Coordinates of C-alpha atoms in Angstrom, one line a residue:
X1 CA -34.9 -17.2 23.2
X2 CA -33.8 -14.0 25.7
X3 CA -30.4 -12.6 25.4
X4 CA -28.4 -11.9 28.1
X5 CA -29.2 -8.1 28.5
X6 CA -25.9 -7.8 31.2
X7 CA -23.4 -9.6 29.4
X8 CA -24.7 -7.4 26.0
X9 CA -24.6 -4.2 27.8
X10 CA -20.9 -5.4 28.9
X11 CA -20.3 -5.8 25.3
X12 CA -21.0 -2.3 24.4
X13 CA -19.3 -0.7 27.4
X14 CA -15.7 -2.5 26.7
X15 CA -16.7 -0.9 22.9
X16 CA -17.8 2.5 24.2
X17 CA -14.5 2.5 26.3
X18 CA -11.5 1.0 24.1
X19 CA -13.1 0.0 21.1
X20 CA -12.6 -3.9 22.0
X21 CA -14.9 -6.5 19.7
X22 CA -16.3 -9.4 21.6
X23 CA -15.7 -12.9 20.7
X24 CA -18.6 -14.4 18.6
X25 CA -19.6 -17.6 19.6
X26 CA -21.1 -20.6 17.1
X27 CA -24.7 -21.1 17.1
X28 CA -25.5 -24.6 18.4
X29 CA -28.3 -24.8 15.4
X30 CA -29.5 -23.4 12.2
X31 CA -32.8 -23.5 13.4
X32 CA -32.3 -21.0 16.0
X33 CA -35.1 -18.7 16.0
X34 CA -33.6 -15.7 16.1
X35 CA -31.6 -16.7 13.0
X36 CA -34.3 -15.2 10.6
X37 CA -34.3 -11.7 12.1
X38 CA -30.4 -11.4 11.4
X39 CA -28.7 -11.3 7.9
X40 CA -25.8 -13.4 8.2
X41 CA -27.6 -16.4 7.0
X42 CA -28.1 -17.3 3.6
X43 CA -29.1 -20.5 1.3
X44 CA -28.8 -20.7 -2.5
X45 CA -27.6 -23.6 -5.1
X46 CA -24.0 -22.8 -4.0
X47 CA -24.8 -24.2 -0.2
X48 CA -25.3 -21.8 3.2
X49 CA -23.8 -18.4 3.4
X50 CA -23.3 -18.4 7.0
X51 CA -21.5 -15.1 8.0
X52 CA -21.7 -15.7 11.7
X53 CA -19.5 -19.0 10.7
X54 CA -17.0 -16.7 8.7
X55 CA -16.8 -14.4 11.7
X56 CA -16.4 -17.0 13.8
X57 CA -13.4 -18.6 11.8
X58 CA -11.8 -15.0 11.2
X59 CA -11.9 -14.7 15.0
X60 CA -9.8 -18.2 15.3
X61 CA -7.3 -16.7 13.1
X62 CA -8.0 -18.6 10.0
X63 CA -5.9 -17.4 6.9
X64 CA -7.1 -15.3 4.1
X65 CA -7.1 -18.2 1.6
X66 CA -9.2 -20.4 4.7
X67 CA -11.9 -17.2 4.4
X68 CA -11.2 -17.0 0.7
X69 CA -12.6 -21.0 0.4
X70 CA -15.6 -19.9 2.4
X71 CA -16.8 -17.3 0.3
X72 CA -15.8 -18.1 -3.2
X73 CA -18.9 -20.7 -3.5
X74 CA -21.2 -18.2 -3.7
X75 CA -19.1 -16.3 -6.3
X76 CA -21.8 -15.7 -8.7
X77 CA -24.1 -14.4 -6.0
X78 CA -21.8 -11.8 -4.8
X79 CA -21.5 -10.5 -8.6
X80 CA -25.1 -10.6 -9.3
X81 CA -25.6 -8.7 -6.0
X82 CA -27.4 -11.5 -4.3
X83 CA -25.3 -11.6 -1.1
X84 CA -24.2 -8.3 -1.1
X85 CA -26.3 -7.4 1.6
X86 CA -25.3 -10.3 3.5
X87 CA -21.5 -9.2 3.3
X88 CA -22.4 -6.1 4.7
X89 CA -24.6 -7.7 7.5
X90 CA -23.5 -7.5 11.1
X91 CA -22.9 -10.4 13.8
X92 CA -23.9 -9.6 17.3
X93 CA -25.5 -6.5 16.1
X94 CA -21.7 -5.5 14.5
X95 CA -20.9 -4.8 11.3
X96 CA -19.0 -7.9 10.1
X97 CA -16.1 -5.9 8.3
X98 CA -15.1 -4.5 11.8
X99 CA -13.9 -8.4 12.6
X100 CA -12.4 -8.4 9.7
X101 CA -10.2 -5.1 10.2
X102 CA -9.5 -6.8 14.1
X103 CA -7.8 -9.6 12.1
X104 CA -5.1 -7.7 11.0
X105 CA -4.7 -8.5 7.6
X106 CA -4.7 -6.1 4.9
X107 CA -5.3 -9.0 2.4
X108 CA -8.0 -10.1 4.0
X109 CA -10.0 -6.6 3.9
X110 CA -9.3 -6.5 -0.1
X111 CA -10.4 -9.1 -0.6
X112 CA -13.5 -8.8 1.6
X113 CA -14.2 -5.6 -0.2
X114 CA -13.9 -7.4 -3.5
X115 CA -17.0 -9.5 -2.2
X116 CA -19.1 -5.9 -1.8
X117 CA -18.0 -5.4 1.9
X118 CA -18.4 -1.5 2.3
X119 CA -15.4 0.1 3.5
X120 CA -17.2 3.0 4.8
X121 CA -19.4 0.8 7.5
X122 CA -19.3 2.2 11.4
X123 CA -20.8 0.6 14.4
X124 CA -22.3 3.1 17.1
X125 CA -21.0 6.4 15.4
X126 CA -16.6 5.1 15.2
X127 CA -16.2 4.5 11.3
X128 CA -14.1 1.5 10.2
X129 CA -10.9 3.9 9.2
X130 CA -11.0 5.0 13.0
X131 CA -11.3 1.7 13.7
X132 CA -8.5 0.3 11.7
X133 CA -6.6 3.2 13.2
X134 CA -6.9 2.3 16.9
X135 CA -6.1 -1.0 16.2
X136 CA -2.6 0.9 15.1
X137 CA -1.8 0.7 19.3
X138 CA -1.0 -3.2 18.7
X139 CA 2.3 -3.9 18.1
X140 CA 1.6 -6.9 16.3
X141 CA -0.4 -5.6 13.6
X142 CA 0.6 -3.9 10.5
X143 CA -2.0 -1.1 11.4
X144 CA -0.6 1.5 8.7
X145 CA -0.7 -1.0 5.7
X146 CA -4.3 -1.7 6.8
X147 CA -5.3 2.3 6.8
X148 CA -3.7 2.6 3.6
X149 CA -5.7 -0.2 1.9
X150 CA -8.7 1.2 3.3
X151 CA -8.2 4.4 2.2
X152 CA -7.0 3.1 -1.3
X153 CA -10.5 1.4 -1.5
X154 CA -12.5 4.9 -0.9
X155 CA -12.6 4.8 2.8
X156 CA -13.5 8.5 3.2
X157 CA -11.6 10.5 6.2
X158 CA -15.1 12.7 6.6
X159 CA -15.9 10.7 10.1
X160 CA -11.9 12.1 11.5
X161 CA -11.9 15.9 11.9
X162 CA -9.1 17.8 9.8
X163 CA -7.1 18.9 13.4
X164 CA -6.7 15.3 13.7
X165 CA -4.0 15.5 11.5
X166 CA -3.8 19.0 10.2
X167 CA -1.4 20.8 10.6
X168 CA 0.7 17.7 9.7
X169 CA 3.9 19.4 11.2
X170 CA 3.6 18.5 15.0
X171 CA 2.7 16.3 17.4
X172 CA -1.1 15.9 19.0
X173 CA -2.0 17.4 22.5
X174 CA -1.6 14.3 24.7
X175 CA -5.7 14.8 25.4
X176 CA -6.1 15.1 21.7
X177 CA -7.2 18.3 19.7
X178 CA -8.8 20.9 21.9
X179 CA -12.5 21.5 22.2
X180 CA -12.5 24.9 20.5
X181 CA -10.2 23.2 17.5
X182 CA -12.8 20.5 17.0
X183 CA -16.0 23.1 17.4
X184 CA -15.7 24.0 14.1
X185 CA -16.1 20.8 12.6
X186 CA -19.8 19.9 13.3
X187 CA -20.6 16.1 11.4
X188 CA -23.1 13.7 12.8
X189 CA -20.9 11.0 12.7
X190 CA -18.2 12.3 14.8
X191 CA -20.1 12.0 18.3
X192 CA -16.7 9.7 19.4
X193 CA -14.7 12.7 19.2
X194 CA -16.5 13.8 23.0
X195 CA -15.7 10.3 24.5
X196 CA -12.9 7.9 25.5
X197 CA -12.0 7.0 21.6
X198 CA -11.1 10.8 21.3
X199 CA -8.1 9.8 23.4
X200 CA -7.4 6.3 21.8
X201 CA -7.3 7.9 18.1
X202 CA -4.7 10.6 19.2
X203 CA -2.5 8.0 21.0
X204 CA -2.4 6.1 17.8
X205 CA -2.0 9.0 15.7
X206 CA 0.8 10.3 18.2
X207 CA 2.2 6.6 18.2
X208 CA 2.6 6.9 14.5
X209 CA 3.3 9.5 12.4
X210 CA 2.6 7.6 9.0
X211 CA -1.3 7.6 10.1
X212 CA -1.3 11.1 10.4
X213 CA 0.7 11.2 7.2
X214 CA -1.7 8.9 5.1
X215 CA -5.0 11.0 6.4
X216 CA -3.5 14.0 5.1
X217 CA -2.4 12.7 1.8
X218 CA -6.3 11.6 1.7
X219 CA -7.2 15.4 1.9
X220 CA -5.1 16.7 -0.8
X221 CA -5.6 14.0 -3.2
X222 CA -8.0 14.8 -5.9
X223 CA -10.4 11.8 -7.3
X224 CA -10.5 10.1 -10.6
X225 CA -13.2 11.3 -12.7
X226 CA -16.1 9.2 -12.4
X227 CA -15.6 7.6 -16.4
X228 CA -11.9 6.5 -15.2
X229 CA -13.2 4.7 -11.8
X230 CA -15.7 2.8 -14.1
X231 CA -12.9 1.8 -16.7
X232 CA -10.8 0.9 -13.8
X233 CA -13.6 -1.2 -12.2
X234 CA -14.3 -3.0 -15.5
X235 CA -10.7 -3.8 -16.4
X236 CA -10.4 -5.2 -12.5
X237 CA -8.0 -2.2 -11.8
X238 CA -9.3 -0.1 -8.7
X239 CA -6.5 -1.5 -6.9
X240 CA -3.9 1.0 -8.5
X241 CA -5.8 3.8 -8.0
X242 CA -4.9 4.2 -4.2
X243 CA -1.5 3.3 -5.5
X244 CA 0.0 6.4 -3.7
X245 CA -1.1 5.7 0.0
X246 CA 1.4 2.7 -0.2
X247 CA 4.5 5.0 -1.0
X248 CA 6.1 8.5 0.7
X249 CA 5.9 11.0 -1.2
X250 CA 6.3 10.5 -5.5
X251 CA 2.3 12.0 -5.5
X252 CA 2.8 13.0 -9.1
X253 CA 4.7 9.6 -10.2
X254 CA 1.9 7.7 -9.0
X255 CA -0.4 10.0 -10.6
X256 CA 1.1 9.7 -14.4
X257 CA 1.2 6.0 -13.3
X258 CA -2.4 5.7 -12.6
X259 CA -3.0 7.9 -16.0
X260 CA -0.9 6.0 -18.6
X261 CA -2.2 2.7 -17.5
X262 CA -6.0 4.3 -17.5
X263 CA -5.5 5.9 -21.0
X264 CA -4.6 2.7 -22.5
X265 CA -7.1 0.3 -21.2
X266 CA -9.7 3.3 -22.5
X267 CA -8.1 3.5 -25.7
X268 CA -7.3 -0.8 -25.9
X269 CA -3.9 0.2 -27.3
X270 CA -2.5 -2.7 -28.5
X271 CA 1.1 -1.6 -27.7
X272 CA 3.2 -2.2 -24.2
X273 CA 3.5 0.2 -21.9
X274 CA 7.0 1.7 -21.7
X275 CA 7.8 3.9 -18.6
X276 CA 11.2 5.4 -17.4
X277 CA 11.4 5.7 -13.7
X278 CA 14.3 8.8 -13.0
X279 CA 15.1 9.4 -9.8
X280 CA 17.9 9.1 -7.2
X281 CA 18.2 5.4 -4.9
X282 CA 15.9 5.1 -2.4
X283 CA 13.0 7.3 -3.4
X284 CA 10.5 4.8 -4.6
X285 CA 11.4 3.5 -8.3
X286 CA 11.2 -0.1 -6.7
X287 CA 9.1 0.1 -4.6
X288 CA 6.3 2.0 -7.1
X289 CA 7.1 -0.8 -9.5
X290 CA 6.0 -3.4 -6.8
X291 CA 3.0 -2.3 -5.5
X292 CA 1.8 -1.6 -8.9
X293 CA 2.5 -5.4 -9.6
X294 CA 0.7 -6.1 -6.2
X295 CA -2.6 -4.1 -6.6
X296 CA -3.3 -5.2 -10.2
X297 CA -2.1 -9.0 -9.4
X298 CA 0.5 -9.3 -12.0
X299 CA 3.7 -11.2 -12.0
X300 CA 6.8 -8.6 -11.9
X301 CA 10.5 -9.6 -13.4
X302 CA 13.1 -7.8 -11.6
X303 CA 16.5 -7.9 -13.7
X304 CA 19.3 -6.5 -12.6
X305 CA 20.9 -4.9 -15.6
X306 CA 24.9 -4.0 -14.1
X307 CA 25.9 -7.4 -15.6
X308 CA 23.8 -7.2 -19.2
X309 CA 26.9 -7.0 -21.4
X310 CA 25.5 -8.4 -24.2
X311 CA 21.7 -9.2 -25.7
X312 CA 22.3 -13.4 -24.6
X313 CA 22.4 -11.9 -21.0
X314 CA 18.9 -10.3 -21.2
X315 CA 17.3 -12.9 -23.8
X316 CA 19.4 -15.8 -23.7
X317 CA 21.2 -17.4 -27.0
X318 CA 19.8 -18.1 -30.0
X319 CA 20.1 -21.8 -31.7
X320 CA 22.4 -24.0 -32.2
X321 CA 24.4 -21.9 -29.0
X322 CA 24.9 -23.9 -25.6
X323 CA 21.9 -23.2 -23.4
X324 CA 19.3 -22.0 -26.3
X325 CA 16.9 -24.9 -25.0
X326 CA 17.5 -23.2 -21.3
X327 CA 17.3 -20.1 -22.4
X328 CA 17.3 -16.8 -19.8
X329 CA 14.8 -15.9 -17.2
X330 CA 13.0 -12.7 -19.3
X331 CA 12.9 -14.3 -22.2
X332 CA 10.9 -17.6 -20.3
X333 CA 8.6 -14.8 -18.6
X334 CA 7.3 -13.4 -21.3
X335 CA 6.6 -16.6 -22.9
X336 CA 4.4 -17.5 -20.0
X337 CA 3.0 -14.4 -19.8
X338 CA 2.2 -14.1 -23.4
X339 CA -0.9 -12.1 -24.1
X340 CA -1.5 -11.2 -20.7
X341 CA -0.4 -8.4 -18.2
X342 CA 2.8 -8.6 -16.6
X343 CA 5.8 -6.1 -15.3
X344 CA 9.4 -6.2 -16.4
X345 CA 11.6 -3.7 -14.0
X346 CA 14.9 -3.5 -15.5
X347 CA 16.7 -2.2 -12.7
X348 CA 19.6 0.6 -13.2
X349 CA 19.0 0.2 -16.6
X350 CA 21.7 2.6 -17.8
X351 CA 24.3 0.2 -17.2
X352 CA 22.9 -2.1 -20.6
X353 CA 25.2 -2.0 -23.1
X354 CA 23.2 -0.4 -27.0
X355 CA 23.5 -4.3 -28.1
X356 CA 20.8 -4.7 -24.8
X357 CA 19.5 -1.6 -26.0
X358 CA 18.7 -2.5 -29.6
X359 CA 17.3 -5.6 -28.9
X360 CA 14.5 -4.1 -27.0
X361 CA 13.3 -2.2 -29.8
X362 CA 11.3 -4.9 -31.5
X363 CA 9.3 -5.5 -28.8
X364 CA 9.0 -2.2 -27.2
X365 CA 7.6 -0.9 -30.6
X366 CA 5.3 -3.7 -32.1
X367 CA 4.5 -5.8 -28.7
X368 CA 6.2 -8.8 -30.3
X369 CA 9.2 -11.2 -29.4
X370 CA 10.7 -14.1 -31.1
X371 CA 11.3 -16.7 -28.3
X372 CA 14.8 -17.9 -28.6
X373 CA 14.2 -21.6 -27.7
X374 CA 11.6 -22.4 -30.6
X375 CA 12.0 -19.6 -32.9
X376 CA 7.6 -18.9 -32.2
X377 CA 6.4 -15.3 -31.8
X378 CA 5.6 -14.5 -28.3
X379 CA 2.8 -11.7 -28.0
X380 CA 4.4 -8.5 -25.5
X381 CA 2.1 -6.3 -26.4
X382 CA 0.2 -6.4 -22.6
X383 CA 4.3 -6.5 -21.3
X384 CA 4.9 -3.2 -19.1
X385 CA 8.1 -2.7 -19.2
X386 CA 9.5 -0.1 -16.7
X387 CA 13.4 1.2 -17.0
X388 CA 14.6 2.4 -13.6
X389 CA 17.6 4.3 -13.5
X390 CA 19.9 7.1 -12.0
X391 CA 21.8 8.8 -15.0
X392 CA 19.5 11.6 -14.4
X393 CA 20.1 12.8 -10.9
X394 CA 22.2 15.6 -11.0
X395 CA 19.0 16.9 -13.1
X396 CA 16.6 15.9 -10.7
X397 CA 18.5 17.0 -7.9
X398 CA 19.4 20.6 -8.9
X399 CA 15.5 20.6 -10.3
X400 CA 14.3 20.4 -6.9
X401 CA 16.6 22.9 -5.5
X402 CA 15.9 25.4 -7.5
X403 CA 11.5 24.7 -6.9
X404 CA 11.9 23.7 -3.4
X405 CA 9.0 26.1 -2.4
X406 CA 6.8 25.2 -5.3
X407 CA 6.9 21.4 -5.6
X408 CA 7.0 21.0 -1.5
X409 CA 4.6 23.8 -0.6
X410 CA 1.9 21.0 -0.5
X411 CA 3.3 18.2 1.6
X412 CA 1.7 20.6 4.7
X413 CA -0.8 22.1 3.4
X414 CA -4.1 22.3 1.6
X415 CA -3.7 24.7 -1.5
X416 CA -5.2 23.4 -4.7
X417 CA -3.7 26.0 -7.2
X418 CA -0.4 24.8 -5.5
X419 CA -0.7 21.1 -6.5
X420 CA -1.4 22.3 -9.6
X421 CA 1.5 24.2 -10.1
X422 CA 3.5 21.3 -9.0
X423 CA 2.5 19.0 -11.8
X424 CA 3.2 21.3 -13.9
X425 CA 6.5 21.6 -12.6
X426 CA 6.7 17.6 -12.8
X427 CA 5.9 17.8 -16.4
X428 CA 8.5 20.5 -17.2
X429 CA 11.0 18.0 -15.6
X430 CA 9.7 14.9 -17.4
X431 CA 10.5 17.3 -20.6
X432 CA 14.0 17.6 -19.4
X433 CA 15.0 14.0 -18.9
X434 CA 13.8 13.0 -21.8
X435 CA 15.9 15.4 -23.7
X436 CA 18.6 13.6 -22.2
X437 CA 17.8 10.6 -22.4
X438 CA 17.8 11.0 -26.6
X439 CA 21.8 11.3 -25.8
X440 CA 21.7 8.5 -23.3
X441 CA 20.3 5.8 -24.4
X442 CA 19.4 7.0 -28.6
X443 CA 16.7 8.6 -30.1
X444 CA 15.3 5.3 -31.5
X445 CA 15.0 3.5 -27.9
X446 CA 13.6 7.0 -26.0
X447 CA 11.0 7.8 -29.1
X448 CA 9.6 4.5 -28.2
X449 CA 9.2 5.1 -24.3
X450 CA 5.5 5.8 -23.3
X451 CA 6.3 8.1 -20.2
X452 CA 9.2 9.8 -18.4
X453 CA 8.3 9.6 -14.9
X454 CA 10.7 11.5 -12.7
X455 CA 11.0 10.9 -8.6
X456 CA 11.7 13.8 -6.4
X457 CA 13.7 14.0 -3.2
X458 CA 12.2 14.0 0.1
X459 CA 10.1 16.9 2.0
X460 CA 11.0 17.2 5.6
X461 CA 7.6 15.8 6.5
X462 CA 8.0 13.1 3.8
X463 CA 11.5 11.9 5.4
X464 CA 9.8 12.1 8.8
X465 CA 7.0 9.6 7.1
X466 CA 10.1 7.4 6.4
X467 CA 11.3 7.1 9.8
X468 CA 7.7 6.5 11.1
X469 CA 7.7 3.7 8.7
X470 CA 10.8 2.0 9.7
X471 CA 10.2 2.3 12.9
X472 CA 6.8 0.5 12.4
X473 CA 8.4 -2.2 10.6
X474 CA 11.1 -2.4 13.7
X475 CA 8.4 -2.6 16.3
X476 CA 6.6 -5.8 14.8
X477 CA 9.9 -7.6 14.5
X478 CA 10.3 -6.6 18.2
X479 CA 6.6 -7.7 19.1
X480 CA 7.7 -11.2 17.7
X481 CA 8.3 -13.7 20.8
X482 CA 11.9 -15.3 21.3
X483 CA 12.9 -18.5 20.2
X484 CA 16.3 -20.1 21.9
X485 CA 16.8 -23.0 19.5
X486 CA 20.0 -24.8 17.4
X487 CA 18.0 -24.3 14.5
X488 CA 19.9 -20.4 13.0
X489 CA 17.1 -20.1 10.7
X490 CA 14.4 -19.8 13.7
X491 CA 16.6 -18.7 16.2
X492 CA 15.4 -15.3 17.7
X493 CA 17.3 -14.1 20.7
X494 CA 15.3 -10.7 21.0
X495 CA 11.8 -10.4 21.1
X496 CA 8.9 -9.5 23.3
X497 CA 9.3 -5.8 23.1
X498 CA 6.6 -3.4 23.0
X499 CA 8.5 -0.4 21.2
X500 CA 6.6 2.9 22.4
X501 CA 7.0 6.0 20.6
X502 CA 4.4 8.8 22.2
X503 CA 5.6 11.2 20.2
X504 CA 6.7 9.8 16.6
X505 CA 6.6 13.1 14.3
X506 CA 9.0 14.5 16.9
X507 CA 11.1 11.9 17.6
X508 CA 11.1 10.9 13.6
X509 CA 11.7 14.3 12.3
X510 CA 14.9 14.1 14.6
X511 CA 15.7 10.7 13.0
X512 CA 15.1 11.8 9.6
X513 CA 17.3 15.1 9.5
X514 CA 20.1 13.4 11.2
X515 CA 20.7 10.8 8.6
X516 CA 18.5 11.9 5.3
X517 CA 21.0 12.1 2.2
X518 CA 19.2 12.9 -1.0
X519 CA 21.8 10.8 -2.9
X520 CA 20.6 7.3 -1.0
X521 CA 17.0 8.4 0.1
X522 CA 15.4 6.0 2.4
X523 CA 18.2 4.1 3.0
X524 CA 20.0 6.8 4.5
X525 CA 16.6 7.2 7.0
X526 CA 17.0 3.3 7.9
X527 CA 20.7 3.2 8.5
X528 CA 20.4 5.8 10.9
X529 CA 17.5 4.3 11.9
X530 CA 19.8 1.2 12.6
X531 CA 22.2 3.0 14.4
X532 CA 19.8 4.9 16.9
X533 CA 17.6 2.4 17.6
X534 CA 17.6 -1.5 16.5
X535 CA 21.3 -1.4 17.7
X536 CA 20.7 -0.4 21.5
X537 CA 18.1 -3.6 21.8
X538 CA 19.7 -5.5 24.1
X539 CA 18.9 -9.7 23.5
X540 CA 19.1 -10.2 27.2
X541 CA 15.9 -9.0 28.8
X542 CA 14.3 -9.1 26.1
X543 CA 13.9 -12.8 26.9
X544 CA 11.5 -12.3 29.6
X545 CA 10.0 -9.0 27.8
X546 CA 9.9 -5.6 28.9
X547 CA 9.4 -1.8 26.8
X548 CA 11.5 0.0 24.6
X549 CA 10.4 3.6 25.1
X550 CA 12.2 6.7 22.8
X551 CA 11.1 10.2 23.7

């Protein structure tokens, strides 16, 4: 069988020149001849692994649970390492994982990796993170959710050179980083750098700050010891240790995060976890508490404690009281989630009343809980139980004043001892609050919390981060089309905007020093995000389409 030499040549020209994947076509039979000198087909007990197939369907735009269905089959060959090798074959000569990164979905690259797809793959010298990057310039895809799961699953920033996105403070050359910048940093995988993706990389990167952001935060982070990434793998857990690249800023919460939860599956402690998130609104305590839930699959409980007066609130009532049988919506949680790993974020907690209090002792201290419907012993001792609150911000706050230098030195640069001397500062703080929190909430309650986790305010390039990342969020609403239609729930009377930003650090830092108030956080960022920007999209050309351009 020949191959069309033009058509492949073509191929790798529109590659060379704007990184653009072909479309994969369907062999017409298994019995192709070529078929044997490619490894994207495979037959064992569990049917054909056909990975062209997979490509194909990814292509089409098949959902994650569709790809999921395809591969989950041959589960027991991807463990035993059977099919590893075909995961990481190509199609077309291409790595497969790159089709996977053009689909856009950040689920659908963890869970490719979880098959053995290896996130460090590159196809003629451009690595999958610079990939996943370019593809950043689409509206329509959530490019910086995509680079952080890469990143999160040990996609190493060796193949992008450091004045990519050091220093972090500025805006790149329109051409990119100059020659004499980049002649310093000499790697064999970086022949790109001399060619058209050079300029590609540094429109995305100018496009959006939170890339630049995320590659830096890759540079400074320090790695688990080896021993922790092995209990982590065993105890299905790697997903929390890129915990970090999800969030702004809050480095050292996600550290002690990642920490406590390591030391206990280590040590198989057979008590919950109990953490106190401090820190003012809008500055991650949610957020944190989500993703956590997210990268380890658990189910989270939110409850909102300002309307916990009394322990039937959190719990529900005990028997023979109305509603016993009904119960309340923690107390059914943790029954379902008995002996098993779940999250319970009680939410401002420092409006419970000490009736709320005390009854979490019993549970926070031996892992058990009597279910109020049937009076049976529930198991809690998995349960992690996170307190969120704001009692402690005039602590926090004048905390960071008075260490600006020392616990923000770091957010723009690259010195070690400095990080160091941060966490120790974090720990001093941690020491503070939970001094406090003895005449808070009681010494018996705060003796039996695990960790005092504290969240700090914002950097300037940290609130600049959470401009970039509202104004990503913004621009795929805008990408959506418009629908005219009766139907409220549908209706979308603006739409079909490409929102540019050739400059985001610049025009974000702007953003972010106008409206940042260390009181409300992010929130602050987004209203005056709001006000700047969402607000001045006007519904009636947007019908027919057109730009939205901010310099």
């Amino acid at each position: 069988m020949k191959k069309n030499t033009k058509s492949t040549a073509s191929k790798k020209q529109q590659w060379d020149s704007a990184l653009i994947l072909p479309r994969v076509e369907k062999r017409a039979s298994d019995k192709d001849e070529d078929y044997a000198s490619f490894s994207y087909w495979y037959s064992s007990t569990s049917g054909v692994f056909n990975l062209r197939d997979i490509v194909v369907a990814i292509q089409r735009g098949d959902t994650c649970d569709r790809i999921r269905s395809l591969l989950s089959p041959h589960q027991t060959e991807f463990q035993s390492l059977k099919l590893k090798h075909e995961i990481c074959g190509t199609v077309d000569d291409i790595p497969a994982f790159f089709f996977v990164v053009e689909s856009g979905s950040a689920e659908m690259i963890r869970m490719w990796a979880s098959y053995g797809g290896e996130v460090n793959t590159e196809y003629r010298e451009v690595s999958l993170l610079v990939y996943a990057m370019v593809r950043c310039l689409s509206p329509k895809a959530d490019g910086p959710v995509m680079v952080a799961t890469l990143l999160s699953l040990g996609a190493s920033i060796d193949s992008v050179p450091p004045p990519f996105y050091l220093p972090i403070d500025r805006d790149l050359p329109e051409a990119g980083p100059s020659d004499a910048e980049l002649a310093v940093f000499k790697q064999a995988k970086t022949g790109w750098v001399l060619g058209p993706v050079r300029r590609l990389l540094t429109d995305a990167l100018n496009s959006c700050f939170t890339l630049r952001y995320a590659l830096h935060r890759a540079s400074i982070t320090e790695p688990l010891s080896g021993a922790n990434q092995a209990i982590a793998k065993k105890h299905s857990a790697t997903g929390l240790l890129g915990v970090h690249y999800f969030l702004v800023g809050q480095t050292q919460a996600c550290q002690s995060l990642v920490e406590i939860f390591m030391a206990q599956l280590a040590l198989g402690a057979d008590r919950p976890i109990i953490l106190l998130f401090a820190g003012p609104s809008g500055h991650g305590k949610t957020e944190l508490a989500q993703n956590m839930g997210k990268l380890l699959s658990l189910d989270l409980q939110t409850v909102d404690c300002t309307n916990l007066r009394t322990s039937m609130d959190l719990f529900g009532p005990f028997f023979p009281f109305a509603g016993y049988d009904q119960s309340s919506v923690v107390n059914n949680f943790l029954d379902e989630h008995k002996s098993q790993r779940s999250i319970v974020f009680l939410d401002e907690f420092e409006k419970t009343q000490p009736n709320v209090q005390e009854a979490l002792l019993l549970p926070f201290q031996s892992g058990l809980y009597l279910d109020r419907r049937n009076q049976q012993i529930v198991d809690c001792s998995k349960t992690i139980w996170i307190l969120a609150t704001n009692a402690f911000d005039d602590t926090i706050l004048s905390f960071c004043k008075t260490h600006y230098r020392e616990l923000f030195t770091n957010t723009v640069g690259l010195d070690k001892r400095a990080s160091h001397q941060a966490r120790a500062l974090g720990k001093e703080l941690s020491a503070m609050i939970k001094k406090e929190a003895i005449g808070k909430f009681g010494a018996p309650l705060t003796g039996r919390i695990t960790s005092v986790i504290p969240f700090l305010t914002f950097s300037p390039t940290e609130q600049a981060a959470v401009a970039c990342k509202e104004m990503d969020r913004l621009g795929r609403k805008l990408a959506r089309p418009v629908k005219l239609c009766d139907d409220l729930k549908l209706y979308r009377p603006v739409g079909n905007i490409k929102l540019q930003i050739p400059f985001s650090y610049s025009v974000c830092k702007a953003l972010a020093s106008q409206g940042y108030d260390e009181q409300l956080g992010a929130r602050s960022i987004i209203n005056t995000v709001d006000s700047e920007v969402r607000c001045h999209c006007d519904p009636v050309p947007c019908c027919t389409g057109g730009d939205l351009r901010r310099r």
